[in-house]
Coordinates of C-alpha atoms and ligand atoms in Angstrom, one line a residue:
Chain A
X1 CA -19.6 -185.2 -207.1
X2 CA -18.1 -187.4 -209.8
X3 CA -14.5 -188.7 -209.1
X4 CA -14.0 -191.2 -211.9
X5 CA -15.7 -191.6 -215.2
X6 CA -15.0 -193.9 -218.1
X7 CA -16.4 -193.4 -221.6
X8 CA -16.9 -196.6 -223.6
X9 CA -13.6 -198.2 -222.6
X10 CA -12.9 -201.4 -224.5
X11 CA -10.1 -203.8 -224.2
X12 CA -9.2 -206.3 -226.9
X13 CA -6.6 -209.1 -226.6
X14 CA -6.1 -210.2 -230.2
X15 CA -9.5 -211.5 -231.2
X16 CA -10.9 -211.5 -227.7
X17 CA -12.9 -208.6 -226.4
X18 CA -12.4 -208.8 -222.6
X19 CA -14.3 -205.6 -221.9
X20 CA -16.6 -203.8 -224.3
X21 CA -17.9 -200.2 -224.0
X22 CA -17.7 -199.9 -220.2
X23 CA -19.2 -196.7 -219.0
X24 CA -18.5 -196.2 -215.3
X25 CA -19.2 -193.3 -213.0
X26 CA -18.0 -193.2 -209.5
X27 CA -19.1 -190.5 -207.1
X28 CA -17.1 -189.3 -204.2
X29 CA -17.6 -191.4 -201.0
X30 CA -19.5 -194.2 -202.8
X31 CA -18.9 -197.9 -202.4
X32 CA -19.6 -199.5 -205.8
X33 CA -19.2 -203.1 -206.7
X34 CA -18.3 -204.8 -210.0
X35 CA -19.6 -208.4 -210.3
X36 CA -19.8 -211.0 -212.9
X37 CA -18.9 -214.6 -213.7
X38 CA -15.3 -215.8 -214.0
X39 CA -13.5 -214.4 -217.0
X40 CA -16.2 -211.6 -217.4
X41 CA -13.5 -208.9 -217.7
X42 CA -13.6 -207.4 -214.2
X43 CA -9.9 -207.5 -213.4
X44 CA -9.3 -206.2 -217.0
X45 CA -11.5 -203.2 -216.2
X46 CA -9.4 -202.5 -213.1
X47 CA -6.2 -202.8 -215.1
X48 CA -7.4 -200.2 -217.6
X49 CA -8.4 -197.8 -214.8
X50 CA -5.0 -198.2 -213.1
X51 CA -3.0 -197.9 -216.3
X52 CA -1.7 -201.5 -216.4
X53 CA -3.5 -201.9 -219.7
X54 CA -4.1 -199.2 -222.2
X55 CA -7.7 -199.4 -223.4
X56 CA -8.1 -200.2 -227.1
X57 CA -10.8 -197.7 -227.2
X58 CA -12.5 -195.1 -224.9
X59 CA -11.3 -192.6 -222.3
X60 CA -11.0 -192.5 -218.6
X61 CA -11.2 -189.3 -216.5
X62 CA -10.2 -188.9 -212.9
X63 CA -11.5 -185.7 -211.2
X64 CA -12.1 -184.2 -214.6
X65 CA -8.7 -184.8 -216.2
X66 CA -8.0 -187.6 -218.6
X67 CA -5.8 -190.4 -217.4
X68 CA -6.3 -192.9 -220.2
X69 CA -2.7 -193.0 -221.3
X70 CA -0.9 -192.4 -218.1
X71 CA 1.5 -194.9 -216.5
X72 CA 0.4 -196.8 -213.5
X73 CA 2.7 -194.9 -211.1
X74 CA 1.4 -191.6 -212.3
X75 CA -2.2 -192.7 -211.8
X76 CA -1.3 -193.9 -208.3
X77 CA 0.3 -190.5 -207.6
X78 CA -3.0 -188.8 -208.5
X79 CA -4.8 -190.8 -205.9
X80 CA -6.0 -194.2 -207.2
X81 CA -4.7 -197.2 -205.3
X82 CA -5.5 -200.9 -205.7
X83 CA -5.1 -204.4 -204.4
X84 CA -4.5 -207.4 -206.5
X85 CA -6.7 -210.5 -207.0
X86 CA -3.8 -212.8 -206.7
X87 CA -2.0 -211.0 -203.9
X88 CA 1.2 -209.2 -205.0
X89 CA 3.1 -208.4 -201.9
X90 CA 6.8 -207.7 -201.8
X91 CA 7.3 -211.3 -200.6
X92 CA 10.8 -211.2 -199.2
X93 CA 10.4 -208.0 -197.4
X94 CA 9.0 -207.4 -194.0
X95 CA 5.4 -206.4 -193.4
X96 CA 6.5 -202.9 -192.3
X97 CA 8.8 -202.5 -195.4
X98 CA 5.8 -203.4 -197.6
X99 CA 3.9 -200.4 -196.2
X100 CA 6.8 -198.1 -196.1
X101 CA 7.5 -198.6 -199.8
X102 CA 4.0 -197.4 -200.6
X103 CA 4.9 -194.1 -198.9
X104 CA 7.8 -193.5 -201.3
X105 CA 5.8 -192.0 -204.1
X106 CA 5.3 -188.7 -202.2
X107 CA 8.9 -188.3 -201.1
X108 CA 10.3 -184.8 -201.7
X109 CA 13.9 -185.4 -200.7
X110 CA 16.2 -186.4 -203.5
X111 CA 18.6 -189.4 -203.3
X112 CA 21.5 -187.3 -202.0
X113 CA 19.4 -185.7 -199.3
X114 CA 18.4 -189.3 -198.4
X115 CA 21.9 -190.6 -198.5
X116 CA 23.2 -187.9 -196.3
X117 CA 20.3 -188.2 -193.9
X118 CA 19.7 -184.5 -194.1
X119 CA 17.0 -183.2 -191.7
X120 CA 14.5 -182.8 -194.6
X121 CA 14.8 -186.5 -195.3
X122 CA 14.9 -187.6 -191.7
X123 CA 11.7 -185.7 -191.1
X124 CA 10.0 -187.4 -194.1
X125 CA 11.3 -190.8 -193.1
X126 CA 10.0 -190.3 -189.6
X127 CA 6.6 -189.4 -191.0
X128 CA 6.5 -192.4 -193.3
X129 CA 7.4 -194.6 -190.3
X130 CA 4.7 -193.1 -188.1
X131 CA 2.0 -193.4 -190.8
X132 CA 3.0 -197.0 -191.7
X133 CA 2.8 -198.1 -188.1
X134 CA -0.5 -196.4 -187.7
X135 CA -1.8 -198.2 -190.8
X136 CA -0.5 -201.6 -189.5
X137 CA -2.3 -200.8 -186.2
X138 CA -5.5 -200.2 -188.1
X139 CA -5.4 -203.4 -190.1
X140 CA -4.3 -205.3 -187.0
X141 CA -0.9 -206.3 -188.2
X142 CA 1.2 -204.2 -185.7
X143 CA 2.5 -207.3 -184.0
X144 CA 3.7 -208.9 -187.2
X145 CA 5.6 -205.8 -188.5
X146 CA 8.9 -207.5 -188.6
X147 CA 7.7 -210.7 -190.1
X148 CA 8.4 -211.5 -193.7
X149 CA 5.2 -210.7 -195.6
X150 CA 5.0 -214.0 -197.3
X151 CA 5.0 -215.8 -194.0
X152 CA 1.7 -214.3 -193.0
X153 CA -1.5 -216.4 -193.4
X154 CA -3.6 -215.6 -196.4
X155 CA -6.2 -213.4 -194.7
X156 CA -3.5 -211.2 -193.2
X157 CA -1.8 -210.9 -196.5
X158 CA -5.0 -209.5 -197.9
X159 CA -5.2 -207.0 -195.1
X160 CA -1.6 -206.0 -195.6
X161 CA -2.3 -205.3 -199.2
X162 CA -5.1 -203.0 -198.2
X163 CA -2.7 -201.2 -195.7
X164 CA -0.2 -200.9 -198.4
X165 CA -2.7 -199.4 -200.8
X166 CA -3.8 -196.9 -198.1
X167 CA -0.2 -195.9 -197.5
X168 CA -0.2 -194.2 -201.0
X169 CA -2.8 -191.8 -199.6
X170 CA -5.5 -192.6 -202.2
X171 CA -8.9 -191.0 -202.7
X172 CA -10.1 -193.9 -204.8
X173 CA -9.4 -197.4 -203.7
X174 CA -9.9 -200.4 -206.0
X175 CA -10.2 -203.8 -204.3
X176 CA -10.0 -206.9 -206.4
X177 CA -11.8 -209.7 -204.6
X178 CA -10.9 -208.7 -201.0
X179 CA -13.0 -211.4 -199.5
X180 CA -11.6 -214.2 -201.7
X181 CA -11.0 -217.3 -199.6
X182 CA -12.7 -215.9 -196.5
X183 CA -15.4 -217.7 -194.4
X184 CA -18.7 -215.9 -193.6
X185 CA -17.4 -214.4 -190.3
X186 CA -14.3 -213.1 -191.9
X187 CA -16.3 -211.6 -194.7
X188 CA -18.6 -210.0 -192.2
X189 CA -15.6 -208.4 -190.5
X190 CA -14.2 -207.3 -193.9
X191 CA -17.5 -205.6 -194.8
X192 CA -17.3 -203.6 -191.6
X193 CA -13.7 -202.9 -192.1
X194 CA -14.2 -201.5 -195.7
X195 CA -16.9 -199.2 -194.5
X196 CA -14.7 -198.0 -191.7
X197 CA -11.8 -197.2 -193.9
X198 CA -14.1 -195.5 -196.3
X199 CA -15.3 -193.2 -193.5
X200 CA -11.9 -192.7 -191.8
X201 CA -9.9 -192.0 -194.9
X202 CA -12.7 -190.3 -197.0
X203 CA -12.4 -192.9 -199.7
X204 CA -14.4 -193.8 -202.7
X205 CA -14.3 -197.6 -203.1
X206 CA -14.7 -199.6 -206.2
X207 CA -14.6 -203.4 -205.6
X208 CA -14.7 -206.6 -207.4
X209 CA -16.3 -209.4 -205.3
X210 CA -17.8 -212.8 -205.7
X211 CA -19.3 -213.1 -202.2
X212 CA -22.8 -211.9 -202.7
X213 CA -23.3 -211.4 -199.0
X214 CA -20.5 -208.9 -199.0
X215 CA -21.5 -207.2 -202.2
X216 CA -25.2 -206.8 -201.3
X217 CA -24.4 -205.7 -197.8
X218 CA -22.0 -203.0 -198.7
X219 CA -22.5 -201.5 -202.1
X220 CA -24.6 -198.6 -203.0
X221 CA -24.5 -199.4 -206.7
X222 CA -23.5 -202.5 -208.6
X223 CA -22.2 -203.0 -212.2
X224 CA -22.6 -206.5 -213.7
X225 CA -20.3 -207.9 -216.4
X226 CA -20.9 -210.9 -218.6
X227 CA -18.4 -211.7 -221.3
X228 CA -17.1 -208.1 -221.1
X229 CA -20.5 -206.5 -221.6
X230 CA -22.2 -204.4 -218.9
X231 CA -25.5 -206.4 -218.6
X232 CA -26.8 -204.4 -215.6
X233 CA -26.2 -201.5 -213.4
X234 CA -28.2 -200.4 -210.4
X235 CA -28.9 -200.6 -206.7
X236 CA -28.4 -204.0 -204.9
X237 CA -32.1 -204.5 -205.0
X238 CA -32.5 -203.8 -208.7
X239 CA -29.6 -206.2 -209.4
X240 CA -31.0 -209.0 -207.3
X241 CA -34.2 -208.9 -209.3
X242 CA -32.6 -208.4 -212.7
X243 CA -33.5 -211.2 -215.1
X244 CA -30.3 -211.0 -217.2
X245 CA -28.2 -211.1 -214.1
X246 CA -30.0 -214.1 -212.8
X247 CA -29.5 -215.8 -216.1
X248 CA -25.8 -214.9 -216.4
X249 CA -25.2 -216.3 -212.9
X250 CA -27.3 -219.4 -213.3
X251 CA -25.9 -220.0 -216.8
X252 CA -29.4 -220.2 -218.4
X253 CA -29.1 -220.5 -222.1
X254 CA -30.6 -217.4 -223.6
X255 CA -31.8 -219.3 -226.6
X256 CA -33.6 -221.9 -224.6
Chain B
X1 CA 22.1 -198.2 -183.4
X2 CA 22.8 -199.0 -179.8
X3 CA 25.6 -197.4 -177.9
X4 CA 27.3 -200.8 -177.7
X5 CA 27.2 -201.2 -181.4
X6 CA 28.8 -197.7 -181.9
X7 CA 31.7 -198.8 -179.7
X8 CA 32.1 -202.1 -181.4
X9 CA 32.1 -200.5 -184.8
X10 CA 34.6 -197.9 -183.7
X11 CA 36.9 -200.6 -182.2
X12 CA 36.7 -202.6 -185.4
X13 CA 37.6 -199.6 -187.5
X14 CA 40.6 -198.9 -185.3
X15 CA 41.7 -202.5 -185.6
X16 CA 41.3 -202.3 -189.3
X17 CA 43.3 -199.1 -189.5
X18 CA 46.0 -200.8 -187.3
X19 CA 46.0 -203.8 -189.6
X20 CA 46.4 -201.6 -192.7
X21 CA 49.2 -199.8 -191.1
X22 CA 50.9 -203.0 -190.2
X23 CA 50.3 -204.5 -193.7
X24 CA 51.5 -201.4 -195.4
X25 CA 54.8 -201.5 -193.6
X26 CA 55.5 -205.1 -193.1
X27 CA 53.9 -207.3 -195.7
X28 CA 55.6 -208.1 -199.0
X29 CA 54.4 -206.5 -202.2
X30 CA 52.5 -209.7 -203.3
X31 CA 50.4 -209.8 -200.2
X32 CA 49.7 -206.1 -200.3
X33 CA 48.6 -206.4 -203.9
X34 CA 46.2 -209.2 -203.0
X35 CA 44.7 -207.1 -200.1
X36 CA 44.3 -204.2 -202.5
X37 CA 42.5 -206.5 -205.0
X38 CA 40.2 -207.7 -202.2
X39 CA 39.2 -204.1 -201.4
X40 CA 38.8 -203.2 -205.0
X41 CA 36.7 -206.3 -205.7
X42 CA 34.6 -205.3 -202.6
X43 CA 33.8 -202.0 -204.3
X44 CA 33.1 -203.7 -207.6
X45 CA 31.0 -206.4 -206.1
X46 CA 28.9 -203.9 -204.1
X47 CA 28.3 -201.7 -207.2
X48 CA 27.1 -204.7 -209.2
X49 CA 25.0 -206.0 -206.3
X50 CA 23.2 -202.7 -206.1
X51 CA 22.2 -203.1 -209.7
X52 CA 21.6 -206.8 -209.9
X53 CA 21.0 -207.8 -206.3
X54 CA 19.1 -205.0 -204.8
X55 CA 17.3 -203.6 -207.8
X56 CA 16.9 -207.0 -209.6
X57 CA 18.2 -205.8 -212.9
X58 CA 20.1 -208.4 -214.8
X59 CA 23.0 -206.3 -216.0
X60 CA 26.2 -207.7 -217.4
X61 CA 28.0 -204.5 -218.4
X62 CA 30.3 -204.1 -215.4
X63 CA 33.6 -204.6 -217.3
X64 CA 32.5 -201.8 -219.6
X65 CA 31.9 -199.4 -216.7
X66 CA 35.2 -200.4 -215.1
X67 CA 37.1 -199.7 -218.3
X68 CA 35.8 -196.2 -218.5
X69 CA 36.9 -195.5 -215.0
X70 CA 40.2 -197.2 -215.5
X71 CA 41.0 -195.3 -218.7
X72 CA 39.9 -191.9 -217.5
X73 CA 41.9 -192.2 -214.3
X74 CA 45.0 -193.6 -216.0
X75 CA 45.0 -191.0 -218.8
X76 CA 44.6 -188.2 -216.3
X77 CA 47.4 -189.5 -214.0
X78 CA 50.0 -190.6 -216.5
X79 CA 53.0 -188.3 -216.5
X80 CA 53.8 -186.3 -219.6
X81 CA 56.8 -188.5 -220.2
X82 CA 54.9 -191.7 -219.9
X83 CA 52.3 -190.4 -222.3
X84 CA 55.0 -189.7 -224.9
X85 CA 56.4 -193.2 -224.4
X86 CA 53.0 -194.9 -224.6
X87 CA 51.7 -193.2 -227.6
X88 CA 54.5 -193.9 -230.1
X89 CA 52.3 -195.0 -232.9
X90 CA 50.2 -191.9 -232.9
X91 CA 50.7 -189.0 -230.4
X92 CA 48.0 -188.5 -227.8
X93 CA 45.3 -185.9 -228.6
X94 CA 46.4 -182.3 -227.8
X95 CA 44.7 -181.3 -224.6
X96 CA 45.4 -184.6 -222.9
X97 CA 49.1 -184.7 -223.6
X98 CA 49.9 -182.1 -220.9
X99 CA 47.1 -182.9 -218.4
X100 CA 48.4 -184.5 -215.3
X101 CA 46.0 -184.6 -212.4
X102 CA 46.5 -185.8 -208.8
X103 CA 45.0 -189.3 -208.1
X104 CA 41.8 -188.4 -206.2
X105 CA 40.3 -185.8 -208.6
X106 CA 41.2 -188.2 -211.5
X107 CA 39.5 -191.0 -209.8
X108 CA 36.4 -188.9 -209.1
X109 CA 36.2 -187.7 -212.7
X110 CA 36.6 -191.4 -213.7
X111 CA 33.7 -192.3 -211.5
X112 CA 31.6 -189.4 -212.7
X113 CA 32.1 -190.1 -216.4
X114 CA 31.4 -193.7 -215.8
X115 CA 28.1 -192.7 -214.1
X116 CA 27.4 -190.6 -217.2
X117 CA 28.0 -193.5 -219.5
X118 CA 25.8 -195.6 -217.2
X119 CA 23.1 -193.1 -217.5
X120 CA 23.4 -192.9 -221.3
X121 CA 23.4 -196.7 -221.6
X122 CA 20.7 -197.2 -219.0
X123 CA 18.2 -194.7 -220.5
X124 CA 17.5 -197.0 -223.6
X125 CA 18.6 -200.4 -222.1
X126 CA 16.5 -200.2 -219.0
X127 CA 13.3 -200.2 -221.0
X128 CA 14.2 -203.8 -221.6
X129 CA 13.5 -206.6 -219.1
X130 CA 15.3 -209.6 -217.8
X131 CA 17.4 -211.5 -220.4
X132 CA 17.0 -208.7 -223.0
X133 CA 18.6 -206.2 -220.6
X134 CA 21.5 -208.7 -220.0
X135 CA 22.1 -209.0 -223.7
X136 CA 21.9 -205.3 -224.2
X137 CA 24.3 -204.4 -221.4
X138 CA 26.7 -207.1 -222.5
X139 CA 26.6 -205.6 -226.0
X140 CA 27.2 -202.1 -224.6
X141 CA 30.3 -203.3 -222.6
X142 CA 31.6 -204.9 -225.8
X143 CA 31.0 -201.7 -227.8
X144 CA 32.9 -199.6 -225.2
X145 CA 35.8 -202.0 -225.6
X146 CA 35.8 -201.8 -229.3
X147 CA 35.7 -198.0 -229.1
X148 CA 38.6 -198.0 -226.7
X149 CA 40.5 -200.3 -229.1
X150 CA 40.0 -197.8 -231.9
X151 CA 40.5 -194.4 -230.3
X152 CA 44.3 -194.6 -230.8
X153 CA 44.9 -191.0 -229.9
X154 CA 43.1 -191.1 -226.6
X155 CA 43.4 -194.6 -225.3
X156 CA 46.4 -195.8 -227.3
X157 CA 44.2 -198.5 -228.8
X158 CA 45.1 -202.2 -228.5
X159 CA 48.5 -201.3 -227.2
X160 CA 47.0 -200.2 -223.9
X161 CA 48.6 -198.0 -221.4
X162 CA 51.8 -198.8 -219.4
X163 CA 53.6 -197.0 -216.6
X164 CA 50.4 -195.8 -214.9
X165 CA 51.6 -194.4 -211.6
X166 CA 51.0 -196.9 -208.8
X167 CA 48.9 -194.6 -206.6
X168 CA 46.6 -197.2 -205.4
X169 CA 47.7 -198.3 -202.0
X170 CA 45.9 -199.9 -199.0
X171 CA 44.8 -196.6 -197.7
X172 CA 43.1 -195.7 -200.9
X173 CA 41.6 -199.1 -201.6
X174 CA 40.4 -199.8 -198.1
X175 CA 39.3 -196.2 -197.5
X176 CA 37.2 -196.2 -200.6
X177 CA 35.9 -199.7 -199.9
X178 CA 34.7 -198.5 -196.5
X179 CA 33.2 -195.4 -198.1
X180 CA 31.4 -197.7 -200.6
X181 CA 30.1 -200.0 -197.9
X182 CA 28.8 -197.0 -195.8
X183 CA 27.2 -195.5 -198.9
X184 CA 25.5 -198.7 -199.8
X185 CA 24.2 -199.2 -196.2
X186 CA 22.8 -195.7 -196.2
X187 CA 21.3 -196.1 -199.6
X188 CA 19.7 -199.5 -199.1
X189 CA 18.2 -198.5 -195.8
X190 CA 16.7 -195.3 -197.2
X191 CA 13.3 -194.9 -198.9
X192 CA 15.1 -195.0 -202.2
X193 CA 16.7 -198.3 -201.3
X194 CA 13.3 -199.7 -200.3
X195 CA 12.0 -198.6 -203.7
X196 CA 14.8 -200.5 -205.4
X197 CA 14.0 -203.6 -203.5
X198 CA 10.3 -203.2 -204.3
X199 CA 11.2 -203.2 -208.0
X200 CA 13.3 -206.4 -207.5
X201 CA 10.4 -208.1 -205.7
X202 CA 7.6 -207.3 -208.1
X203 CA 7.6 -204.6 -210.8
X204 CA 3.9 -204.5 -211.3
X205 CA 3.2 -204.1 -207.6
X206 CA 6.0 -201.5 -207.3
X207 CA 4.6 -199.4 -210.1
X208 CA 1.1 -199.7 -208.7
X209 CA 2.4 -198.3 -205.5
X210 CA 3.5 -195.2 -207.4
X211 CA 7.1 -196.0 -208.0
X212 CA 8.5 -194.7 -211.2
X213 CA 10.2 -197.8 -212.4
X214 CA 12.3 -196.3 -215.1
X215 CA 13.6 -193.4 -213.0
X216 CA 14.6 -195.6 -210.1
X217 CA 16.2 -198.2 -212.4
X218 CA 18.3 -195.5 -214.0
X219 CA 19.2 -194.1 -210.6
X220 CA 20.4 -197.5 -209.3
X221 CA 22.2 -198.2 -212.6
X222 CA 24.0 -194.8 -212.5
X223 CA 25.1 -195.1 -208.9
X224 CA 26.3 -198.6 -209.6
X225 CA 28.2 -197.4 -212.6
X226 CA 29.8 -194.6 -210.6
X227 CA 31.3 -197.1 -208.1
X228 CA 32.3 -199.5 -210.9
X229 CA 34.2 -196.6 -212.5
X230 CA 36.0 -195.8 -209.2
X231 CA 36.8 -199.5 -208.8
X232 CA 38.2 -199.6 -212.4
X233 CA 40.3 -196.5 -211.7
X234 CA 41.8 -198.0 -208.5
X235 CA 42.5 -201.2 -210.4
X236 CA 44.3 -199.5 -213.3
X237 CA 46.5 -197.5 -210.9
X238 CA 47.2 -200.7 -208.9
X239 CA 48.2 -202.9 -211.9
X240 CA 50.1 -200.1 -213.7
X241 CA 49.0 -201.4 -217.1
X242 CA 45.7 -201.6 -218.8
X243 CA 44.5 -202.6 -222.2
X244 CA 41.1 -203.2 -223.8
X245 CA 41.5 -207.0 -223.6
X246 CA 41.5 -206.8 -219.8
X247 CA 37.9 -205.7 -219.8
X248 CA 36.3 -208.7 -221.5
X249 CA 33.3 -210.5 -220.2
X250 CA 35.5 -212.6 -217.9
X251 CA 36.0 -209.6 -215.7
X252 CA 32.2 -209.1 -215.3
X253 CA 31.9 -212.8 -214.7
X254 CA 34.4 -212.6 -211.8
X255 CA 32.3 -210.0 -210.1
X256 CA 29.1 -211.8 -210.8
X257 CA 30.7 -214.8 -209.1
X258 CA 31.4 -212.7 -206.1
X259 CA 27.9 -211.5 -205.7
X260 CA 26.2 -214.8 -206.4
X261 CA 28.5 -216.7 -203.9
X262 CA 28.1 -213.9 -201.3
X263 CA 24.3 -213.7 -201.7
X264 CA 22.5 -211.5 -204.2
X265 CA 21.1 -208.7 -202.2
X266 CA 23.5 -208.8 -199.2
X267 CA 26.2 -206.2 -198.6
X268 CA 27.8 -208.4 -195.9
X269 CA 27.8 -211.3 -198.3
X270 CA 29.5 -209.4 -201.0
X271 CA 32.2 -208.1 -198.8
X272 CA 33.0 -211.5 -197.4
X273 CA 32.8 -213.1 -200.8
X274 CA 35.1 -210.5 -202.4
X275 CA 37.8 -211.4 -200.0
X276 CA 37.3 -215.1 -200.2
X277 CA 37.1 -215.2 -204.0
X278 CA 40.1 -212.9 -204.5
X279 CA 42.2 -214.8 -202.1
X280 CA 41.1 -218.2 -203.5
X281 CA 41.9 -217.1 -207.0
X282 CA 45.4 -216.5 -205.9
X283 CA 45.6 -219.6 -203.7
X284 CA 44.3 -221.8 -206.6
X285 CA 46.9 -220.4 -209.0
X286 CA 48.6 -223.8 -208.9
X287 CA 45.7 -225.3 -210.8
X288 CA 46.9 -223.4 -213.9
X289 CA 50.3 -225.0 -213.6
X290 CA 51.3 -228.5 -214.1
X291 CA 50.8 -230.6 -211.0
X292 CA 53.2 -233.4 -210.1
X293 CA 51.5 -236.0 -208.0
X294 CA 54.6 -238.1 -207.8
X295 CA 53.4 -241.0 -210.0
X296 CA 51.7 -238.9 -212.6
X297 CA 52.2 -235.3 -213.8
X298 CA 49.0 -233.4 -214.8
X299 CA 50.0 -230.9 -217.4
X300 CA 49.1 -227.3 -216.7
X301 CA 46.0 -225.9 -218.3
X302 CA 45.7 -222.2 -218.4
X303 CA 42.3 -221.2 -217.2
X304 CA 41.8 -224.2 -215.0
X305 CA 41.0 -221.9 -212.1
X306 CA 38.2 -220.4 -214.0
X307 CA 36.8 -223.8 -214.7
X308 CA 36.8 -224.6 -211.0
X309 CA 35.1 -221.3 -210.2
X310 CA 32.6 -221.7 -212.9
X311 CA 31.6 -225.1 -211.6
X312 CA 31.4 -223.7 -208.1
X313 CA 29.1 -221.0 -209.5
X314 CA 26.9 -223.6 -211.2
X315 CA 26.7 -225.6 -208.0
X316 CA 25.7 -222.6 -206.0
X317 CA 23.0 -221.5 -208.5
X318 CA 21.7 -225.1 -208.6
X319 CA 21.7 -226.1 -205.0
X320 CA 22.3 -223.1 -202.8
X321 CA 20.8 -220.2 -204.6
X322 CA 20.9 -217.9 -201.5
X323 CA 24.7 -218.0 -201.5
X324 CA 26.5 -217.3 -198.3
X325 CA 24.2 -214.7 -196.8
X326 CA 21.0 -214.7 -198.8
X327 CA 19.6 -211.2 -198.2
X328 CA 20.8 -211.2 -194.6
X329 CA 23.1 -208.6 -193.2
X330 CA 25.7 -208.5 -190.5
X331 CA 24.7 -207.1 -187.1
X332 CA 26.5 -207.0 -183.9
X333 CA 23.6 -208.8 -182.2
X334 CA 23.9 -211.8 -184.5
X335 CA 27.6 -211.7 -184.4
X336 CA 27.8 -211.7 -180.6
X337 CA 25.2 -214.5 -180.5
X338 CA 27.2 -216.6 -182.9
X339 CA 30.5 -216.2 -181.1
X340 CA 28.9 -216.8 -177.7
X341 CA 26.8 -219.6 -179.1
X342 CA 23.7 -218.3 -177.5
X343 CA 20.3 -219.1 -178.9
X344 CA 19.4 -216.5 -181.5
X345 CA 16.9 -213.8 -180.6
X346 CA 13.6 -214.0 -182.1
X347 CA 12.7 -211.4 -184.7
X348 CA 12.2 -208.0 -183.2
X349 CA 14.7 -208.8 -180.5
X350 CA 12.2 -210.8 -178.3
X351 CA 13.7 -213.7 -176.4
Ligands
LIG1 N1 -3.2 -209.9 -220.7 C1 -4.1 -210.7 -221.3 N2 -3.9 -211.2 -222.5 C2 -4.9 -212.0 -223.1 N3 -6.0 -212.2 -222.5 C3 -6.3 -211.7 -221.3 C4 -5.4 -210.9 -220.6 N4 -5.9 -210.5 -219.4 C5 -7.1 -211.1 -219.4 N5 -7.4 -211.8 -220.5 C6 -8.6 -212.5 -220.8 O1 -9.7 -211.6 -220.7 C7 -10.8 -212.2 -220.1 C8 -11.2 -211.5 -218.9 O2 -10.3 -211.7 -217.8 P1 -10.4 -211.0 -216.4 O3 -9.2 -211.4 -215.7 O4 -10.6 -209.6 -216.6 O5 -11.7 -211.7 -215.8 P2 -12.3 -211.5 -214.4 O6 -13.7 -211.0 -214.6 O7 -11.4 -210.8 -213.5 O8 -12.4 -213.1 -213.9 P3 -12.2 -213.7 -212.5 O9 -13.5 -213.6 -211.8 O10 -11.8 -215.1 -212.8 O11 -11.1 -213.0 -211.8 C9 -10.4 -213.6 -219.9 O12 -10.9 -214.4 -220.9 C10 -8.9 -213.6 -219.8 O13 -8.4 -214.8 -220.3
LIG2 MG1 -10.4 -211.1 -211.8

């Protein structure tokens, strides 16, 4: 079953076309990767899907309804969550607060009910707390819950970002280079972890990744970008043997 | 909260009430006035800190908000006679001439109307970011002042209002200051308060976590405006006279000074700083007068105090940006540790 589809989405920055005619289909429960050399437009594609950028052209549908012109917070409310390539935690706040904040979008109590600590709010607050602690447990950050998030080592910050994204109760999770800066063992753990959360939370995962080991090991399908153009799309095997992909990665001059 | 902390808080409150009782009966009018100002500046500082410190919005419209609260409360509480005396150029507009309200409802309406003004200003202005927001709010505050200068039959224009009943006493000012502190603590530690802080930390991440930036900014702005209006109302009915010139940018600057010195994003810091700055401004009054050093007489320069405070502000911003408290808050644990000079507990209360 299709969960997300984009029709020819294009993003231009002045004269630069960062992404051109990207047609993406994600099916429920899949793990799909987006790869490509630096500056190929991968993060830009994420930013279009999550509403950070409005595509210059094309349309995006989530579960059948159009989300192209929605604000990022609306898109997140519908069930698409993300992490950032260059980690964007709430730096001065604690690990726990970071995750709690991501629960706020579903709050039903208004500000007065919250101020007066009415039972309705207290109940919601208790649930948020329980859920956040559970998530921290899952990503292995329970012991650091009162630490300032910026004081965590890099790898843990990445996991905190995932926990925070999960706290919004997404159905589709976009991960922008989750294995960046990790050594082979850590990437191995991450691969397992991503599969595990996909199963435990019934997620569909769309990820940008440079570590080929991770990409090939985990994805069911792969899209390849080069200069904003989708040069290939297929199973890991097909991609590995695709001539254009090899050229793009090895930087072979096409005219040679 | 631990049981011990409940007791300690209750005891402190009783001590404070005892102190107010004592001050109310025994201190001279000058001292009482300074204490009133301390409490009022606490309210004003907290309301500005909610907007600027906790939500990270660079707003400079506080004097405008205060003027709305001050005028509404003053006009509603002025006696019929005082109104006739004040409005000698042009009589006050019809329904207002006979309206005389008790202090508390007048204050509440002052706060509510200020909140409404905050909402109306916030709705367009909060689409702007950073410096642009600062400029827009500054402009709005100035517009409010110009409007008040020209609505002769409502505000008495540039003549201002005199003979405002001196309803503000220590019970009102400290009572409302405590109410404001409690409200801020409850707000900041709620899910909404966390959302405000998220916006301050990183707007893009906050929005990606599903937080409606605009809605929450307007919310924070409106609540802040409400308390600024209440503070303005208390101030008007303390001083007894108000006029549009009182609500120039200098007033906003004073409050900004308090929150920066106290620590942007700290309730405790704002409270301490409101008292320190208010008292210091009185104590340093001699700077505005001529100083005789025996061998040389430095002639008085009006505004010298402000120069000193401005330099202080610059030094804090340059070298000690966290102010007194940073984003830390008071807790009995920390307090008891400090006074017993024990080693501080590790985070999470572990030894
Ligand atoms: N807001 C923007 N304004 C102008 N140009 C932009 C903007 N965002 C991205 N670009 C440009 O679009 C192109 C694609 O950038 P993007 O960040 O999407 O690449 P990427 O595939 O994620 O690369 P990397 O692997 O380095 O993260 C780059 O040339 C970049 O400079
Ligand atoms: Mg990128």
